[in-house]
Amino acid sequence: MNFGSINIKGAGGAGKAMGIRGMVMKYNLSFLDIQETQFRDLPLNKIRRFWDNTGFEYSKMDADGRSGGLLSMWNPCVFNKDLEEKNQNYIIVKGRITREDVDLVIVNIYGSTLKANRRRMWEELLAAKNSISGHWILLGDFNEVRFLEDRFNSVFDDAAMCFNIFISKGGFQEYNMGGMKYTFLSGDGTNLSKIDRVLVCDNFMGKWTNASLLALNREISYHSPLILTTVNNSFGPSPFRLFNSWFSLSGFDEAVKRGLSKNCDSRFMDEVVAVKLKAIKDELKQWQKK
């Protein structure tokens, strides 16, 4: 099951909807969380534009004036909803993955810009976690950083302490994030921070140990879309055994170069690569024996 999350900074405009729709199709998303729709009453015809041509279900929370607004969407063939709870800053959706005996609790989060409101939200979410069983995953714009290195060219404050206490008490963890180090760029282009993130409980991490988290380029808004995939991408066995320690040994570079110099007259580039990989393998075998 693949998850996506993005702070869209306003759901108006066909360009944003087209970009997110393309992301849903490209990464085969089964669940999508959108923050800051900035709509008081987001109509169904606009919601539909964010998804591909397959069926979907959704839950939304209206914006407070032009601030906030949440939208969660999912594929009902993959995820069956049992219950939901929501307020101005989060949507909790609990359900079950089809064909798997796994209960998921998925939380779409938009953290308030006010510290007091965020602290109240952490308390509410901890209470909800104690009362709603399942594999928890929180996605969205937390409006918080955890560490000093999560900010660039901006002030680090003590609010991170409350956020880290919430993470510790809730038993949440994070996957290593690839792609971008910072997820948010300020409007004037001077400040960077990692305020968009994905938190998962121990059970989630234990079940999908090899899940991968990717922060995409900021093309739809000032926030990076986040993609979490639990699919185990296996490309089969490696072409040949290779140890990092070999790189510093005498003769290694020369063996690789001899393999690369192997000629292949095929016009198919994949066949050329295969021939050269086999040649490198053979040369390394001979080098290793010597």
Short mmCIF file of C-alpha atoms in Angstrom, two decimals:
data_model
loop_
_atom_site.label_atom_id
_atom_site.label_comp_id
_atom_site.label_asym_id
_atom_site.label_seq_id
_atom_site.Cartn_x
_atom_site.Cartn_y
_atom_site.Cartn_z
CA MET A 1 0.00 0.00 0.00
CA ASN A 2 1.40 3.39 -1.00
CA PHE A 3 0.68 6.65 0.81
CA GLY A 4 1.00 10.27 -0.37
CA SER A 5 0.85 13.58 1.47
CA ILE A 6 1.13 17.22 0.40
CA ASN A 7 0.35 20.70 1.68
CA ILE A 8 -1.22 22.15 -1.44
CA LYS A 9 -1.56 25.79 -0.28
CA GLY A 10 -4.97 26.16 -1.93
CA ALA A 11 -6.94 23.58 -3.93
CA GLY A 12 -7.97 26.02 -6.65
CA GLY A 13 -6.49 25.84 -10.13
CA ALA A 14 -6.43 22.94 -12.56
CA GLY A 15 -2.62 22.82 -12.55
CA LYS A 16 -2.34 21.67 -8.93
CA ALA A 17 -5.05 19.06 -9.36
CA MET A 18 -3.34 17.76 -12.50
CA GLY A 19 0.00 17.51 -10.71
CA ILE A 20 -1.45 15.56 -7.80
CA ARG A 21 -3.47 13.33 -10.12
CA GLY A 22 -0.28 12.50 -11.98
CA MET A 23 1.44 11.72 -8.67
CA VAL A 24 -1.39 9.34 -7.70
CA MET A 25 -0.99 7.45 -10.97
CA LYS A 26 2.81 7.47 -11.10
CA TYR A 27 3.28 6.15 -7.56
CA ASN A 28 0.13 3.98 -7.52
CA LEU A 29 -1.15 5.67 -4.37
CA SER A 30 -3.86 3.93 -2.37
CA PHE A 31 -4.22 6.73 0.21
CA LEU A 32 -3.67 10.47 -0.25
CA ASP A 33 -3.64 13.20 2.41
CA ILE A 34 -3.92 16.85 1.37
CA GLN A 35 -3.47 19.82 3.71
CA GLU A 36 -4.49 23.47 3.35
CA THR A 37 -7.20 23.14 0.73
CA GLN A 38 -8.30 26.63 1.88
CA PHE A 39 -11.91 25.79 0.91
CA ARG A 40 -14.92 26.25 3.15
CA ASP A 41 -16.92 23.73 1.14
CA LEU A 42 -14.77 21.80 -1.34
CA PRO A 43 -17.17 20.46 -4.00
CA LEU A 44 -17.09 16.89 -5.26
CA ASN A 45 -16.21 17.92 -8.82
CA LYS A 46 -12.98 19.52 -7.53
CA ILE A 47 -12.21 16.59 -5.25
CA ARG A 48 -12.54 14.14 -8.14
CA ARG A 49 -9.83 15.97 -10.11
CA PHE A 50 -7.17 14.93 -7.57
CA TRP A 51 -7.70 11.20 -8.15
CA ASP A 52 -7.20 8.96 -11.17
CA ASN A 53 -9.99 7.26 -13.11
CA THR A 54 -10.54 4.57 -10.47
CA GLY A 55 -13.13 4.76 -7.73
CA PHE A 56 -12.36 6.58 -4.49
CA GLU A 57 -13.80 7.55 -1.12
CA TYR A 58 -12.90 10.62 0.88
CA SER A 59 -13.21 12.55 4.11
CA LYS A 60 -12.78 16.31 4.33
CA MET A 61 -12.56 19.09 6.88
CA ASP A 62 -13.51 22.60 5.84
CA ALA A 63 -11.07 25.46 6.17
CA ASP A 64 -11.52 28.10 8.85
CA GLY A 65 -11.97 31.06 6.51
CA ARG A 66 -8.94 30.85 4.23
CA SER A 67 -6.85 28.92 6.74
CA GLY A 68 -6.41 25.16 6.77
CA GLY A 69 -8.74 22.64 5.22
CA LEU A 70 -8.02 18.91 5.02
CA LEU A 71 -8.84 16.21 2.47
CA SER A 72 -8.15 12.47 2.76
CA MET A 73 -8.77 10.19 -0.24
CA TRP A 74 -8.36 6.46 -0.68
CA ASN A 75 -8.97 3.50 -2.94
CA PRO A 76 -11.87 1.46 -1.43
CA CYS A 77 -10.61 -1.66 -3.22
CA VAL A 78 -7.45 -1.47 -1.10
CA PHE A 79 -8.65 0.17 2.13
CA ASN A 80 -12.05 -0.27 3.83
CA LYS A 81 -12.99 2.50 6.29
CA ASP A 82 -14.50 1.58 9.66
CA LEU A 83 -14.59 4.92 11.47
CA GLU A 84 -13.36 8.50 11.34
CA GLU A 85 -12.77 11.39 13.71
CA LYS A 86 -11.87 14.89 12.65
CA ASN A 87 -11.41 18.48 13.72
CA GLN A 88 -9.76 21.58 12.33
CA ASN A 89 -6.24 20.15 12.51
CA TYR A 90 -6.54 16.46 11.72
CA ILE A 91 -8.62 13.69 10.18
CA ILE A 92 -8.35 10.21 11.69
CA VAL A 93 -9.51 7.37 9.44
CA LYS A 94 -9.43 3.78 10.69
CA GLY A 95 -9.92 0.84 8.37
CA ARG A 96 -8.59 -2.46 7.15
CA ILE A 97 -6.35 -3.33 4.23
CA THR A 98 -8.23 -5.71 1.97
CA ARG A 99 -6.87 -9.25 1.80
CA GLU A 100 -4.71 -8.55 4.87
CA ASP A 101 -5.57 -8.93 8.54
CA VAL A 102 -4.24 -5.45 9.37
CA ASP A 103 -6.09 -2.52 10.93
CA LEU A 104 -4.68 0.85 9.89
CA VAL A 105 -5.22 4.19 11.59
CA ILE A 106 -4.25 6.95 9.14
CA VAL A 107 -4.03 10.53 10.38
CA ASN A 108 -3.96 13.54 8.06
CA ILE A 109 -2.35 16.41 10.01
CA TYR A 110 -2.12 20.16 9.59
CA GLY A 111 -0.41 21.64 12.66
CA SER A 112 -1.60 25.03 13.81
CA THR A 113 0.80 27.95 13.60
CA LEU A 114 0.06 28.60 17.31
CA LYS A 115 2.15 26.65 19.82
CA ALA A 116 -0.69 26.29 22.33
CA ASN A 117 -2.98 24.78 19.69
CA ARG A 118 -0.30 22.33 18.57
CA ARG A 119 0.31 21.19 22.15
CA ARG A 120 -3.40 20.61 22.59
CA MET A 121 -3.41 18.61 19.36
CA TRP A 122 -0.56 16.37 20.60
CA GLU A 123 -2.57 15.62 23.76
CA GLU A 124 -5.70 14.82 21.76
CA LEU A 125 -3.81 12.50 19.41
CA LEU A 126 -2.17 10.65 22.30
CA ALA A 127 -5.60 10.12 23.86
CA ALA A 128 -6.93 8.89 20.50
CA LYS A 129 -4.01 6.48 20.09
CA ASN A 130 -4.76 4.97 23.49
CA SER A 131 -8.40 4.41 22.54
CA ILE A 132 -8.16 3.40 18.85
CA SER A 133 -6.23 0.21 18.17
CA GLY A 134 -4.36 -0.47 14.95
CA HIS A 135 -1.18 0.29 13.06
CA TRP A 136 -0.88 4.09 13.28
CA ILE A 137 0.58 6.33 10.59
CA LEU A 138 0.57 10.15 10.72
CA LEU A 139 1.20 12.16 7.55
CA GLY A 140 1.14 15.86 6.83
CA ASP A 141 2.38 19.32 7.69
CA PHE A 142 3.20 19.27 11.41
CA ASN A 143 4.46 22.85 11.50
CA GLU A 144 7.17 21.55 13.83
CA VAL A 145 10.80 20.56 13.52
CA ARG A 146 12.51 18.00 15.72
CA PHE A 147 16.16 18.98 15.59
CA LEU A 148 18.38 21.98 14.96
CA GLU A 149 19.45 20.57 11.58
CA ASP A 150 15.78 20.51 10.45
CA ARG A 151 15.99 24.28 9.86
CA PHE A 152 18.16 26.38 7.58
CA ASN A 153 18.43 30.16 7.94
CA SER A 154 15.68 30.32 10.59
CA VAL A 155 15.45 30.24 14.38
CA PHE A 156 15.16 26.93 16.26
CA ASP A 157 12.84 27.25 19.27
CA ASP A 158 11.96 25.08 22.28
CA ALA A 159 8.61 23.99 20.79
CA ALA A 160 10.47 20.97 19.41
CA MET A 161 10.72 19.62 22.96
CA CYS A 162 6.93 19.16 23.21
CA PHE A 163 6.84 17.60 19.75
CA ASN A 164 9.60 15.13 20.61
CA ILE A 165 7.85 14.26 23.88
CA PHE A 166 4.68 13.52 21.88
CA ILE A 167 6.66 11.25 19.53
CA SER A 168 8.27 9.44 22.45
CA LYS A 169 5.03 8.94 24.40
CA GLY A 170 3.20 7.80 21.29
CA GLY A 171 5.93 5.30 20.43
CA PHE A 172 6.34 6.77 16.94
CA GLN A 173 9.28 6.35 14.59
CA GLU A 174 10.41 7.76 11.25
CA TYR A 175 11.76 6.14 8.11
CA ASN A 176 14.88 7.68 6.59
CA MET A 177 13.70 10.22 4.03
CA GLY A 178 15.22 10.30 0.57
CA GLY A 179 14.97 12.95 -2.10
CA MET A 180 14.98 16.27 -0.24
CA LYS A 181 16.54 17.21 3.10
CA TYR A 182 14.04 20.04 3.69
CA THR A 183 10.37 19.84 2.79
CA PHE A 184 9.33 23.51 2.98
CA LEU A 185 10.68 26.62 1.29
CA SER A 186 9.48 30.03 2.49
CA GLY A 187 7.77 32.33 0.02
CA ASP A 188 10.78 34.65 -0.23
CA GLY A 189 13.06 31.67 -0.89
CA THR A 190 15.34 32.32 2.09
CA ASN A 191 14.25 29.79 4.76
CA LEU A 192 14.13 26.00 4.57
CA SER A 193 12.72 23.54 7.09
CA LYS A 194 11.58 19.94 7.50
CA ILE A 195 8.02 20.38 8.78
CA ASP A 196 6.30 17.83 6.53
CA ARG A 197 6.90 14.28 7.70
CA VAL A 198 5.57 10.78 8.26
CA LEU A 199 5.40 9.15 11.70
CA VAL A 200 4.54 5.49 12.25
CA CYS A 201 4.02 3.34 15.33
CA ASP A 202 6.29 0.44 16.27
CA ASN A 203 3.86 -2.14 14.86
CA PHE A 204 3.77 -0.36 11.50
CA MET A 205 7.56 -0.17 11.35
CA GLY A 206 7.83 -3.82 12.40
CA LYS A 207 5.46 -5.03 9.68
CA TRP A 208 6.89 -2.89 6.87
CA THR A 209 10.57 -2.72 7.80
CA ASN A 210 11.65 -2.14 4.21
CA ALA A 211 9.19 0.65 3.44
CA SER A 212 10.72 3.71 1.75
CA LEU A 213 9.97 7.41 2.20
CA LEU A 214 10.65 9.93 -0.56
CA ALA A 215 10.31 13.73 -0.59
CA LEU A 216 9.63 14.94 -4.14
CA ASN A 217 10.54 18.26 -5.76
CA ARG A 218 8.43 21.27 -4.77
CA GLU A 219 6.52 21.75 -8.04
CA ILE A 220 2.92 21.99 -6.80
CA SER A 221 3.45 24.28 -3.80
CA TYR A 222 6.21 25.43 -1.45
CA HIS A 223 5.94 22.01 0.23
CA SER A 224 7.48 18.75 -0.98
CA PRO A 225 5.02 15.92 -1.61
CA LEU A 226 5.85 12.87 0.51
CA ILE A 227 5.53 9.31 -0.81
CA LEU A 228 5.67 6.30 1.52
CA THR A 229 5.60 2.92 -0.16
CA THR A 230 5.35 -0.35 1.76
CA VAL A 231 5.81 -2.43 -1.40
CA ASN A 232 9.01 -4.46 -1.29
CA ASN A 233 10.74 -3.63 -4.57
CA SER A 234 12.92 -6.63 -5.29
CA PHE A 235 15.00 -6.61 -8.45
CA GLY A 236 16.29 -10.16 -7.98
CA PRO A 237 19.81 -11.26 -7.04
CA SER A 238 22.76 -8.96 -7.67
CA PRO A 239 24.71 -9.64 -10.91
CA PHE A 240 27.84 -10.60 -8.97
CA ARG A 241 29.32 -10.43 -5.50
CA LEU A 242 31.08 -7.18 -4.68
CA PHE A 243 32.57 -5.91 -1.43
CA ASN A 244 33.34 -2.28 -0.66
CA SER A 245 36.69 -3.35 0.78
CA TRP A 246 37.79 -4.44 -2.71
CA PHE A 247 37.78 -0.84 -3.96
CA SER A 248 41.04 -0.04 -2.17
CA LEU A 249 42.89 -3.23 -3.16
CA SER A 250 45.55 -3.29 -5.86
CA GLY A 251 44.35 -4.42 -9.28
CA PHE A 252 40.63 -3.91 -8.65
CA ASP A 253 40.28 -0.81 -10.86
CA GLU A 254 42.22 -2.45 -13.66
CA ALA A 255 39.98 -5.56 -13.56
CA VAL A 256 36.85 -3.43 -13.85
CA LYS A 257 38.34 -1.44 -16.74
CA ARG A 258 39.19 -4.64 -18.61
CA GLY A 259 35.60 -5.77 -18.24
CA LEU A 260 34.26 -2.43 -19.45
CA SER A 261 36.49 -2.56 -22.51
CA LYS A 262 34.81 -5.78 -23.66
CA ASN A 263 33.33 -5.22 -27.12
CA CYS A 264 29.71 -5.96 -27.95
CA ASP A 265 28.34 -5.30 -31.44
CA SER A 266 24.67 -5.53 -30.47
CA ARG A 267 22.45 -2.53 -31.29
CA PHE A 268 20.41 -3.24 -28.13
CA MET A 269 21.84 -1.20 -25.30
CA ASP A 270 20.52 -3.50 -22.57
CA GLU A 271 22.40 -6.39 -24.17
CA VAL A 272 25.59 -4.30 -24.27
CA VAL A 273 25.24 -3.62 -20.53
CA ALA A 274 24.63 -7.32 -19.82
CA VAL A 275 27.72 -8.33 -21.78
CA LYS A 276 29.90 -5.79 -19.98
CA LEU A 277 28.57 -6.82 -16.55
CA LYS A 278 29.40 -10.45 -17.33
CA ALA A 279 32.86 -9.42 -18.50
CA ILE A 280 33.44 -7.47 -15.26
CA LYS A 281 32.27 -10.50 -13.28
CA ASP A 282 34.72 -12.78 -15.10
CA GLU A 283 37.60 -10.34 -14.65
CA LEU A 284 36.90 -9.95 -10.94
CA LYS A 285 36.82 -13.72 -10.52
CA GLN A 286 40.26 -14.00 -12.08
CA TRP A 287 41.56 -11.04 -10.05
CA GLN A 288 40.21 -12.55 -6.83
CA LYS A 289 41.93 -15.89 -7.48
CA LYS A 290 45.26 -14.13 -8.04
#
